[in-house]
Coordinates of C-alpha atoms and ligand atoms in Angstrom, one line a residue:
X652 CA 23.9 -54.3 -1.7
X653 CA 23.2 -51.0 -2.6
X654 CA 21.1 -47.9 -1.0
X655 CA 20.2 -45.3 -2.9
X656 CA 19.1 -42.4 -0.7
X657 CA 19.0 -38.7 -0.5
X658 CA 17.1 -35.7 1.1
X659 CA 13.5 -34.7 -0.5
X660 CA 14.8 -30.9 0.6
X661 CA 17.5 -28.8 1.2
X662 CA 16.2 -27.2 4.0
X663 CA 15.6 -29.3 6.9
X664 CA 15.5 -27.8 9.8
X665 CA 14.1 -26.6 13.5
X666 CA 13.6 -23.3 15.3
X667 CA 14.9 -23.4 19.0
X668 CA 14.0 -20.7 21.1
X669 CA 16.4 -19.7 23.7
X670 CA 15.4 -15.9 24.1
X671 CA 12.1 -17.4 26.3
X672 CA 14.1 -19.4 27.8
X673 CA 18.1 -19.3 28.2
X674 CA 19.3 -22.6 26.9
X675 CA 22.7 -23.3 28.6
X676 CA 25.4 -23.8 26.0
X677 CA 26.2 -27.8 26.8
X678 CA 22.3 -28.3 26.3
X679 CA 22.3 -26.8 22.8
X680 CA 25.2 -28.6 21.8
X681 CA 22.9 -31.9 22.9
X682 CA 20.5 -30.6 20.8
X683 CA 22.5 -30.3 17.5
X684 CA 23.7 -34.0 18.2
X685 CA 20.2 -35.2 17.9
X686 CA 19.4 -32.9 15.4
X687 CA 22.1 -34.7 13.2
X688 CA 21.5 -38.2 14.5
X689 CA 17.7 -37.3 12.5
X690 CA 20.2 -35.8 9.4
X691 CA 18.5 -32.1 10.2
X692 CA 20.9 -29.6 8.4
X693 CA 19.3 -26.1 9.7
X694 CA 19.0 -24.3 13.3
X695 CA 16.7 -21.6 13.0
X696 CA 18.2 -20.4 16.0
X697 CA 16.1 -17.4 17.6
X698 CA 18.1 -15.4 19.9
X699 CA 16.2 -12.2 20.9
X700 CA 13.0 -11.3 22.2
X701 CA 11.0 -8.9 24.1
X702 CA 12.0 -11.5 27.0
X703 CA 15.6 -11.8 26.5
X704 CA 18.9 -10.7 24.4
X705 CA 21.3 -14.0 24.5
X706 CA 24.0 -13.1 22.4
X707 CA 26.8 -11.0 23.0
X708 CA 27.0 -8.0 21.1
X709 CA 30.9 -6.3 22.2
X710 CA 29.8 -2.9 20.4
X711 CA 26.2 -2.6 23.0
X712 CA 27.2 -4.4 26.2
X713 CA 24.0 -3.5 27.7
X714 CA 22.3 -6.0 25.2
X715 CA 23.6 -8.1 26.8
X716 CA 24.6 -7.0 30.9
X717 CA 21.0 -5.5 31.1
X718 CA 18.8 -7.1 28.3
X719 CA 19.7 -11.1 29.0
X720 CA 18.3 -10.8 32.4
X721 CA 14.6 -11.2 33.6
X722 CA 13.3 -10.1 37.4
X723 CA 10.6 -13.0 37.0
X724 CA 8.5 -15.0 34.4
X725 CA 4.8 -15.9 33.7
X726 CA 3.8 -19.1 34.9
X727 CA 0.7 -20.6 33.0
X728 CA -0.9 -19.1 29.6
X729 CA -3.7 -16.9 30.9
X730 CA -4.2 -13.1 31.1
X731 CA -3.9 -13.0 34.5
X732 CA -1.2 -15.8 35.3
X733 CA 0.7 -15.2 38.0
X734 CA 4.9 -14.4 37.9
X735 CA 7.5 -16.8 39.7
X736 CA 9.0 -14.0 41.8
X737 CA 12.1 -15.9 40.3
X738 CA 15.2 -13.8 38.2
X739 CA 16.0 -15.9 35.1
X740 CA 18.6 -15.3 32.1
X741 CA 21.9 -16.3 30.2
X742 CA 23.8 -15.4 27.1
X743 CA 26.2 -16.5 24.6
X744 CA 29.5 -15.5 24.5
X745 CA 30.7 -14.6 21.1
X746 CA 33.4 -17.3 22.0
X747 CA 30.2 -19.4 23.3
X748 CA 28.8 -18.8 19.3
X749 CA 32.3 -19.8 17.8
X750 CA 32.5 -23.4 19.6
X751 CA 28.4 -23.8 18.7
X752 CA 28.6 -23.1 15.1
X753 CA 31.6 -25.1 14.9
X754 CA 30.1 -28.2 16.4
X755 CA 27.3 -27.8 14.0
X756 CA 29.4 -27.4 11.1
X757 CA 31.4 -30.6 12.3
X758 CA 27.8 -32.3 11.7
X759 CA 26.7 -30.3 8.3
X760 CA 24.5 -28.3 10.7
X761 CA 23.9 -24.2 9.2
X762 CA 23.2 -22.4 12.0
X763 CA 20.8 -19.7 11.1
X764 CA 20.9 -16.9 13.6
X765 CA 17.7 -14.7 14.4
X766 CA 17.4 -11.0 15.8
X767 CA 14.0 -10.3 15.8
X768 CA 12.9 -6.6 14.9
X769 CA 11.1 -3.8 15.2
X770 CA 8.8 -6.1 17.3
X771 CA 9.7 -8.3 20.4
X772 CA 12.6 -5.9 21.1
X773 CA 11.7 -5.2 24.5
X774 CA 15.0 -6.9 25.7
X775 CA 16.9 -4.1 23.7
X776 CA 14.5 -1.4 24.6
X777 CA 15.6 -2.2 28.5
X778 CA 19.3 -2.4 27.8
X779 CA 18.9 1.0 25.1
X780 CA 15.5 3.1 25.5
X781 CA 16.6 5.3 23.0
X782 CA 15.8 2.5 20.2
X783 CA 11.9 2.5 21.4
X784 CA 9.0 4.9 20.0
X785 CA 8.9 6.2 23.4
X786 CA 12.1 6.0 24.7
X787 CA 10.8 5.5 28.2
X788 CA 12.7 3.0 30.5
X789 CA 11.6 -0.4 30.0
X790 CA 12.3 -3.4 32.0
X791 CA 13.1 -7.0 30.6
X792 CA 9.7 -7.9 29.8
X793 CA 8.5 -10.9 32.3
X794 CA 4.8 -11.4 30.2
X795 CA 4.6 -14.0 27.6
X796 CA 2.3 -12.9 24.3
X797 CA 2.7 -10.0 22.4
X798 CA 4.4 -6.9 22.8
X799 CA 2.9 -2.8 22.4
X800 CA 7.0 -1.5 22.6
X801 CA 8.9 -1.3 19.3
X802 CA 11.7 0.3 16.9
X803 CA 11.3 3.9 16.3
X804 CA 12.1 4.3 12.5
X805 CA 15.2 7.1 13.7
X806 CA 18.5 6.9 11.0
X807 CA 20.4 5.7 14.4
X808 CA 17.9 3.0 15.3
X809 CA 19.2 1.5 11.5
X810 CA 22.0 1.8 12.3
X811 CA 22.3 0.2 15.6
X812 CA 20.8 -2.8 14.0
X813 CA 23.4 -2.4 11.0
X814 CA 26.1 -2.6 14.0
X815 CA 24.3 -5.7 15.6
X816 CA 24.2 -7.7 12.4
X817 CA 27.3 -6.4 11.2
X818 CA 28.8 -8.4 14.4
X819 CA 26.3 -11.2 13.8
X820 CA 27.5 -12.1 10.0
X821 CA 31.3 -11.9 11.2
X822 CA 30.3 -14.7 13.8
X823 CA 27.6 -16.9 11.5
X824 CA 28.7 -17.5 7.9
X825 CA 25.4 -18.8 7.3
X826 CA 23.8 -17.7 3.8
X827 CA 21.1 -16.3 5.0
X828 CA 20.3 -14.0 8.6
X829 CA 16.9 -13.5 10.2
X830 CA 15.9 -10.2 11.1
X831 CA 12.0 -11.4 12.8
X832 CA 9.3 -9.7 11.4
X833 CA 6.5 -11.1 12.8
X834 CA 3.7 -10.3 15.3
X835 CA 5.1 -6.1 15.2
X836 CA 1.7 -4.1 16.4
X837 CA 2.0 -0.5 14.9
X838 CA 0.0 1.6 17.2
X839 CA 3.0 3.1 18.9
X840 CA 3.8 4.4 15.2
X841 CA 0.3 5.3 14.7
X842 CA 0.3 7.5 17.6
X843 CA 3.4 9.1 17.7
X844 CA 4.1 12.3 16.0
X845 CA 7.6 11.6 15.5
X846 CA 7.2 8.6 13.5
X847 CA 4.5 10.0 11.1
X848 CA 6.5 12.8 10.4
X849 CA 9.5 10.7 9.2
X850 CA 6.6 8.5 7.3
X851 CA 6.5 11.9 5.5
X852 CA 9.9 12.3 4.7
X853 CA 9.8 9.2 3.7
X854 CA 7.0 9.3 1.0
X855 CA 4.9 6.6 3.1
X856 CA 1.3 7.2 3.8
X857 CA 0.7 3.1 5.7
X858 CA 2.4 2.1 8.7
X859 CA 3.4 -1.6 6.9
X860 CA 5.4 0.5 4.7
X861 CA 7.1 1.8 7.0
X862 CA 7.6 -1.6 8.3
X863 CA 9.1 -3.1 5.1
X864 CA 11.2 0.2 5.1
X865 CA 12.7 -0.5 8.2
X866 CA 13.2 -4.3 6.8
X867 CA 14.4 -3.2 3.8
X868 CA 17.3 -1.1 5.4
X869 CA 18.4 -4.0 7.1
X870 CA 18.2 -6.1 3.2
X871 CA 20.1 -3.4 2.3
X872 CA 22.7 -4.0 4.5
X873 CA 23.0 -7.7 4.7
X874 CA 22.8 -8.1 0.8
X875 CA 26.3 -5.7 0.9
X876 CA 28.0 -8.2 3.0
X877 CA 26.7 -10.9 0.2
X878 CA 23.8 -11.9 2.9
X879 CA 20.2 -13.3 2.6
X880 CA 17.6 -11.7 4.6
X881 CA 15.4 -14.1 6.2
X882 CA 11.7 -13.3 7.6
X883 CA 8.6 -13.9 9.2
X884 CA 5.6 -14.4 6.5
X885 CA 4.8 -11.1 8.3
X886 CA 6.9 -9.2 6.0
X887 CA 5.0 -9.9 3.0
X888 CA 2.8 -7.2 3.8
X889 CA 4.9 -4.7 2.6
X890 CA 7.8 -4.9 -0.5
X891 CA 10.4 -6.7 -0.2
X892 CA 14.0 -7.4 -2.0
X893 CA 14.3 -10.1 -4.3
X894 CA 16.9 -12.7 -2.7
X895 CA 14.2 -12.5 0.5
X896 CA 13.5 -15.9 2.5
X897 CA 10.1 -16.0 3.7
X898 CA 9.6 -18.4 7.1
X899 CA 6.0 -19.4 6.8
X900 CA 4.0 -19.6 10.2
X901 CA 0.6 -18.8 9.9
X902 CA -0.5 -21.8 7.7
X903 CA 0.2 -21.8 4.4
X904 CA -0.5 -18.7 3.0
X905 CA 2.6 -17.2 3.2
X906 CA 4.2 -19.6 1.3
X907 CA 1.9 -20.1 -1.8
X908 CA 2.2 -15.7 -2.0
X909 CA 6.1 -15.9 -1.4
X910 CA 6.5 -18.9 -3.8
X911 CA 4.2 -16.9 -6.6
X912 CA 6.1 -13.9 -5.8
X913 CA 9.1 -16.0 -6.7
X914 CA 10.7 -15.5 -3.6
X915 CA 12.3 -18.9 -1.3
X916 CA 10.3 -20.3 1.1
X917 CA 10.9 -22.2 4.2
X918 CA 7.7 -23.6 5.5
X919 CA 6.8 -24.3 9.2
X920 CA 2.7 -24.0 9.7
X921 CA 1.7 -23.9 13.0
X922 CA -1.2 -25.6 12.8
X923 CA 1.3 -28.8 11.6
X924 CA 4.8 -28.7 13.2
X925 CA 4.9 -25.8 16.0
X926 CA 5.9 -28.3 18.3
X927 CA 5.3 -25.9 21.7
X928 CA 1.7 -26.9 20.9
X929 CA 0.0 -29.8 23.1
X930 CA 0.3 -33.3 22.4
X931 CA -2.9 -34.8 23.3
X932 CA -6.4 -33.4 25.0
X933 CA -5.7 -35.3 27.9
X934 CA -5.4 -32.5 31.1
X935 CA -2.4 -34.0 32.0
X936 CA -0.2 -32.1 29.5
X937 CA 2.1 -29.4 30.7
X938 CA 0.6 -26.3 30.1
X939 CA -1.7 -26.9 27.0
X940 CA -1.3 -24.3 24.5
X941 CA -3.2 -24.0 20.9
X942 CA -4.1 -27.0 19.5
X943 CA -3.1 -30.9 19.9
X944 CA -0.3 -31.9 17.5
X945 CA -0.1 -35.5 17.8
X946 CA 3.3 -37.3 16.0
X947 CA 0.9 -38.9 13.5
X948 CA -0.3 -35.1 13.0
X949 CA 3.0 -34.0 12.3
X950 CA 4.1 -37.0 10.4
X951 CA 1.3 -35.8 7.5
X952 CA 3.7 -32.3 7.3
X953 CA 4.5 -31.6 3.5
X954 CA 6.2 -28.3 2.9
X955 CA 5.2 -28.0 0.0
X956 CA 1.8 -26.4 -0.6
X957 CA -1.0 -27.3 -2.7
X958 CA -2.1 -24.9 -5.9
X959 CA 1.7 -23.9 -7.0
X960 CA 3.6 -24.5 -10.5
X961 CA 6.9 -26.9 -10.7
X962 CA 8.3 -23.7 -11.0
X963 CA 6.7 -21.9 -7.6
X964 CA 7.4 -25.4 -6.0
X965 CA 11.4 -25.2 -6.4
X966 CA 10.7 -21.9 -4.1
X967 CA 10.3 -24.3 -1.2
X968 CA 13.3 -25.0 0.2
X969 CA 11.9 -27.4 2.7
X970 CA 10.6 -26.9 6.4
X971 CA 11.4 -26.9 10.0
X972 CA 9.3 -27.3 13.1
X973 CA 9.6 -24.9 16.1
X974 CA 9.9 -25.2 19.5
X975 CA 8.9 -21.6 21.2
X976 CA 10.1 -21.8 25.5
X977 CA 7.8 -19.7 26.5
X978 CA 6.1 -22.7 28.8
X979 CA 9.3 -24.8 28.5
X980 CA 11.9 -23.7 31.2
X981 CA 14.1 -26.2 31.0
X982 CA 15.9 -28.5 28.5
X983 CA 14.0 -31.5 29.8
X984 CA 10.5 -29.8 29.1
X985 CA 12.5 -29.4 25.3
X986 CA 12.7 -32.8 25.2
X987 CA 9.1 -33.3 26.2
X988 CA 8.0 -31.1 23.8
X989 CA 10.4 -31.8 20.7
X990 CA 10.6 -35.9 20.5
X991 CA 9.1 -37.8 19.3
X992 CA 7.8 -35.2 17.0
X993 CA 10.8 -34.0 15.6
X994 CA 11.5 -37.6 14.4
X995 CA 8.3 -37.6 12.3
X996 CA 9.1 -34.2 11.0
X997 CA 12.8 -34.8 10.3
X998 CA 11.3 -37.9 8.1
X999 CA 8.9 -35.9 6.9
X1000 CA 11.7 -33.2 5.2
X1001 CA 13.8 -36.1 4.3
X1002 CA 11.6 -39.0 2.4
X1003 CA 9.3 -38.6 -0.9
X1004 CA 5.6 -37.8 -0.1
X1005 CA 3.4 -40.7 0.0
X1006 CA 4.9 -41.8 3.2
X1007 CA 3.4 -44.5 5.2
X1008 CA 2.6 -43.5 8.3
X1009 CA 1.9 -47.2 10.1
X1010 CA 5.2 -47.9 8.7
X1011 CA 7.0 -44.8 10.5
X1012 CA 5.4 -46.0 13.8
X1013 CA 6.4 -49.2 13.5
X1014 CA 10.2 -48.3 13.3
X1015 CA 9.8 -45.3 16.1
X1016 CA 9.7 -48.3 18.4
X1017 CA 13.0 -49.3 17.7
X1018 CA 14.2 -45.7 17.5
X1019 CA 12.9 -44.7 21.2
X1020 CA 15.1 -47.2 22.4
X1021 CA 17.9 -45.2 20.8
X1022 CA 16.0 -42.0 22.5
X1023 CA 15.8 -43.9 25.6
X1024 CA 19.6 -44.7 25.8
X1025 CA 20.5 -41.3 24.6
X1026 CA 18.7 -40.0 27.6
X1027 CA 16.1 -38.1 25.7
X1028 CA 13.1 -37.7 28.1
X1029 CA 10.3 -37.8 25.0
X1030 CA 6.3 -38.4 25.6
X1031 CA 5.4 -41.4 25.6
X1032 CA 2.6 -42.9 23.3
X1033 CA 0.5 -42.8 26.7
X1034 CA 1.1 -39.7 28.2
X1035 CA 3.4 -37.7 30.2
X1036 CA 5.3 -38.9 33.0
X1037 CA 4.8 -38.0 36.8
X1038 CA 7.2 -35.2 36.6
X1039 CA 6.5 -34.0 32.8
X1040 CA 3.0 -32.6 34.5
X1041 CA 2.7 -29.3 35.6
X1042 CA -0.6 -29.6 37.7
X1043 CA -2.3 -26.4 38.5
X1044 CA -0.3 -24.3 35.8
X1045 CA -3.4 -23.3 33.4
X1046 CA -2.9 -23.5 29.7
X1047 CA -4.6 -22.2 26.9
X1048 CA -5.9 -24.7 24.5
X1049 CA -7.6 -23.9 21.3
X1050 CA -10.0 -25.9 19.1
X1051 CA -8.8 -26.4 15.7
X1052 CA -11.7 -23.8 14.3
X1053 CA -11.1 -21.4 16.9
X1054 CA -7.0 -21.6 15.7
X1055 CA -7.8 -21.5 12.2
X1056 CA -10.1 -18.7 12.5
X1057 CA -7.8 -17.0 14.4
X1058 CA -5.0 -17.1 11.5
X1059 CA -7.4 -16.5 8.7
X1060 CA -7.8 -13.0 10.4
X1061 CA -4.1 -12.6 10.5
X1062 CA -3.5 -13.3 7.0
X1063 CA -5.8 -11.2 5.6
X1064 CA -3.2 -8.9 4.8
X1065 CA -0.9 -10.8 2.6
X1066 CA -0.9 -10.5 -1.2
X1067 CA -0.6 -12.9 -3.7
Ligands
ACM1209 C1 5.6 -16.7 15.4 O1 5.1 -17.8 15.8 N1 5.3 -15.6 15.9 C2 6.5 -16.7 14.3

């Protein structure tokens, strides 16, 4: 007999937040085994937020000895949800990041490392208050949502990032290094006399230029050192370098204007494979956020958006789904929240469209018994188990209309 088979795309990966929540390093080593027993070849691994800094940084200690640790965290999704009086961190060594990207290379896993700017810095700005618009101590922020405190556009702010990823390409070879992007409110730059003075010495007049300034200095950088700069649909507000990779979140707008502006896309659309999103309407899933993904939902993913050319198309490099931690504080919630879905997604980035869905489910039988003797704690077709409830913790669930309203608003900045 013979098998023909290959991957539909290059790029086929999954986002894991440990920033949110500190991952301990055995668990994320777990995690890269099942990623490769579904042939997934990319962690988008996201390593900073306003919540925590998780990897060691030997020129800024404080990154790490102040900015990895949290007095408490939000319980629950609502404005006024309560904290759990409860200190919670981690980081990883640089030795730590050595073993991990090893292991993954050992299974033809790219680890793809992520430090977010010049919003959700707040970790940063408590270690080094100097970096913020204000400058004014900050603590370890212990809110989920976003976040008011950013960069200040200063030449030493550039190059404090320049150090940071300077240390970050000796430690990832991967091709191509996130620098965030995303979700970066500009009222601090608005208001601050500082920063619209350098927007004059700079020649800008709008604040998203300054923001694809700041970007661009860190392009700048990471093209020297033979680098791709990787980014948050975000950053298509503003111009950007050609050699960019654009990480589309908010639907699919992002990627048909990347892909027409002939830079590489990576698509992940929320409203398909952000897999932190609730699984069912039942009440009985953890903390409910945004909208309910089902597996079948997620199954139907195709990274590759309607409307573009054969030649936009090859811009798509594939697709990963994300798992954000902001309501999953432990690697068993991961699970929860990951599988099954991550098996329909990894098939999804592997097979030619015109999948059969009926099929799929079918052979996911057989393959939760693999889960099941793997020890992955997935949800089951019926709902969660006793202990993957969180009674009384108050989510925030959306309606389909209300989320796509919501990101119609958000993209009405991007260009095509
Ligand atoms: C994102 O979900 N803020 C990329």
């Amino acid at each position: 007999m013979e098998i023909f088979d290959e991957p539909r795309f290059a790029w086929r990966g999954a986002m894991l937040d440990v920033a949110r929540h500190f991952m301990p390093k055995h668990d994320v080593l777990r995690f890269l085994d099942l990623m490769a027993l579904h042939k997934l070849n990319t962690l988008h691994w996201h390593l900073t937020d306003d919540q925590g800094w998780r990897l060691e940084i030997t020129k800024y200690p404080r990154l790490t000895e102040v900015g990895a640790w949290r007095r408490e965290s939000q319980v629950g999704a609502v404005r006024d949800a309560p904290g759990d009086g409860r200190p919670h961190g981690g980081f990883y060594s640089q030795d730590d990041v050595r073993e991990i990207v090893a292991y993954a290379a050992e299974r033809f896993i790219t680890v793809v490392p992520e430090i977010e700017s010049p919003g959700h810095v707040q970790a940063a700005l408590a270690a080094y208050p100097q970096l913020g618009v204000t400058g004014k101590p900050v603590e370890v922020y212990t809110r989920w949502g976003i976040n008011a405190n950013i960069l200040n556009v200063e030449e030493s702010t550039v190059t404090f990032f320049r150090d940071v990823l300077d240390e970050v390409v000796e430690l990832f070879p991967s091709r191509w290094i996130g620098v965030g992007g995303d979700e970066c409110p500009r009222d601090q730059w608005r208001a601050d006399p500082r920063t619209q003075q350098r927007m004059a010495e700079l020649g800008l007049t709008r604040e998203e230029e300054l923001q694809s300034w700041f970007i661009g200095r860190l392009d700048e950088h990471l093209a020297a050192a033979g680098r791709r700069l990787f980014g948050w649909d975000e950053i298509l507000e503003g111009d950007l370098a050609p050699g960019t990779t654009i990480v589309s979140w908010r639907g699919m707008t992002g990627a048909v204007a990347a892909a027409r502006r002939g830079y590489d896309v990576v698509a992940c659309p929320d409203d398909q494979v952000y897999l932190d999103y609730r699984q069912s309407d039942s009440p009985d899933e953890p903390i409910p956020v945004s909208i309910p993904l089902t597996v079948a939902d997620v199954y139907a993913f195709d990274p590759v958006p309607d409307g573009l050319t054969p030649d936009e198309a090859r811009h798509v490099l594939g697709g990963q789904a994300n798992i954000w931690t902001e309501h999953a504080d432990s690697p068993r919630t991961v699970d929860y929240l990951a599988f099954p879905r991550l098996c329909a997604v990894a098939e999804a980035l592997w097979s030619p469209a015109g999948r059969d869905y009926a099929d799929f489910a079918a052979r996911l039988t057989h393959h939760l018994t693999r889960l099941d003797a793997l020890g992955v704690e997935y949800r089951h077709a019926d709902g969660p188990l006793p202990w993957q409830r969180r009674p009384g913790v108050p989510g925030r669930p959306d309606t389909r209309q209300q989320r796509a309203a919501h990101i119609a608003r958000l993209v009405e900045n991007i260009a095509s």
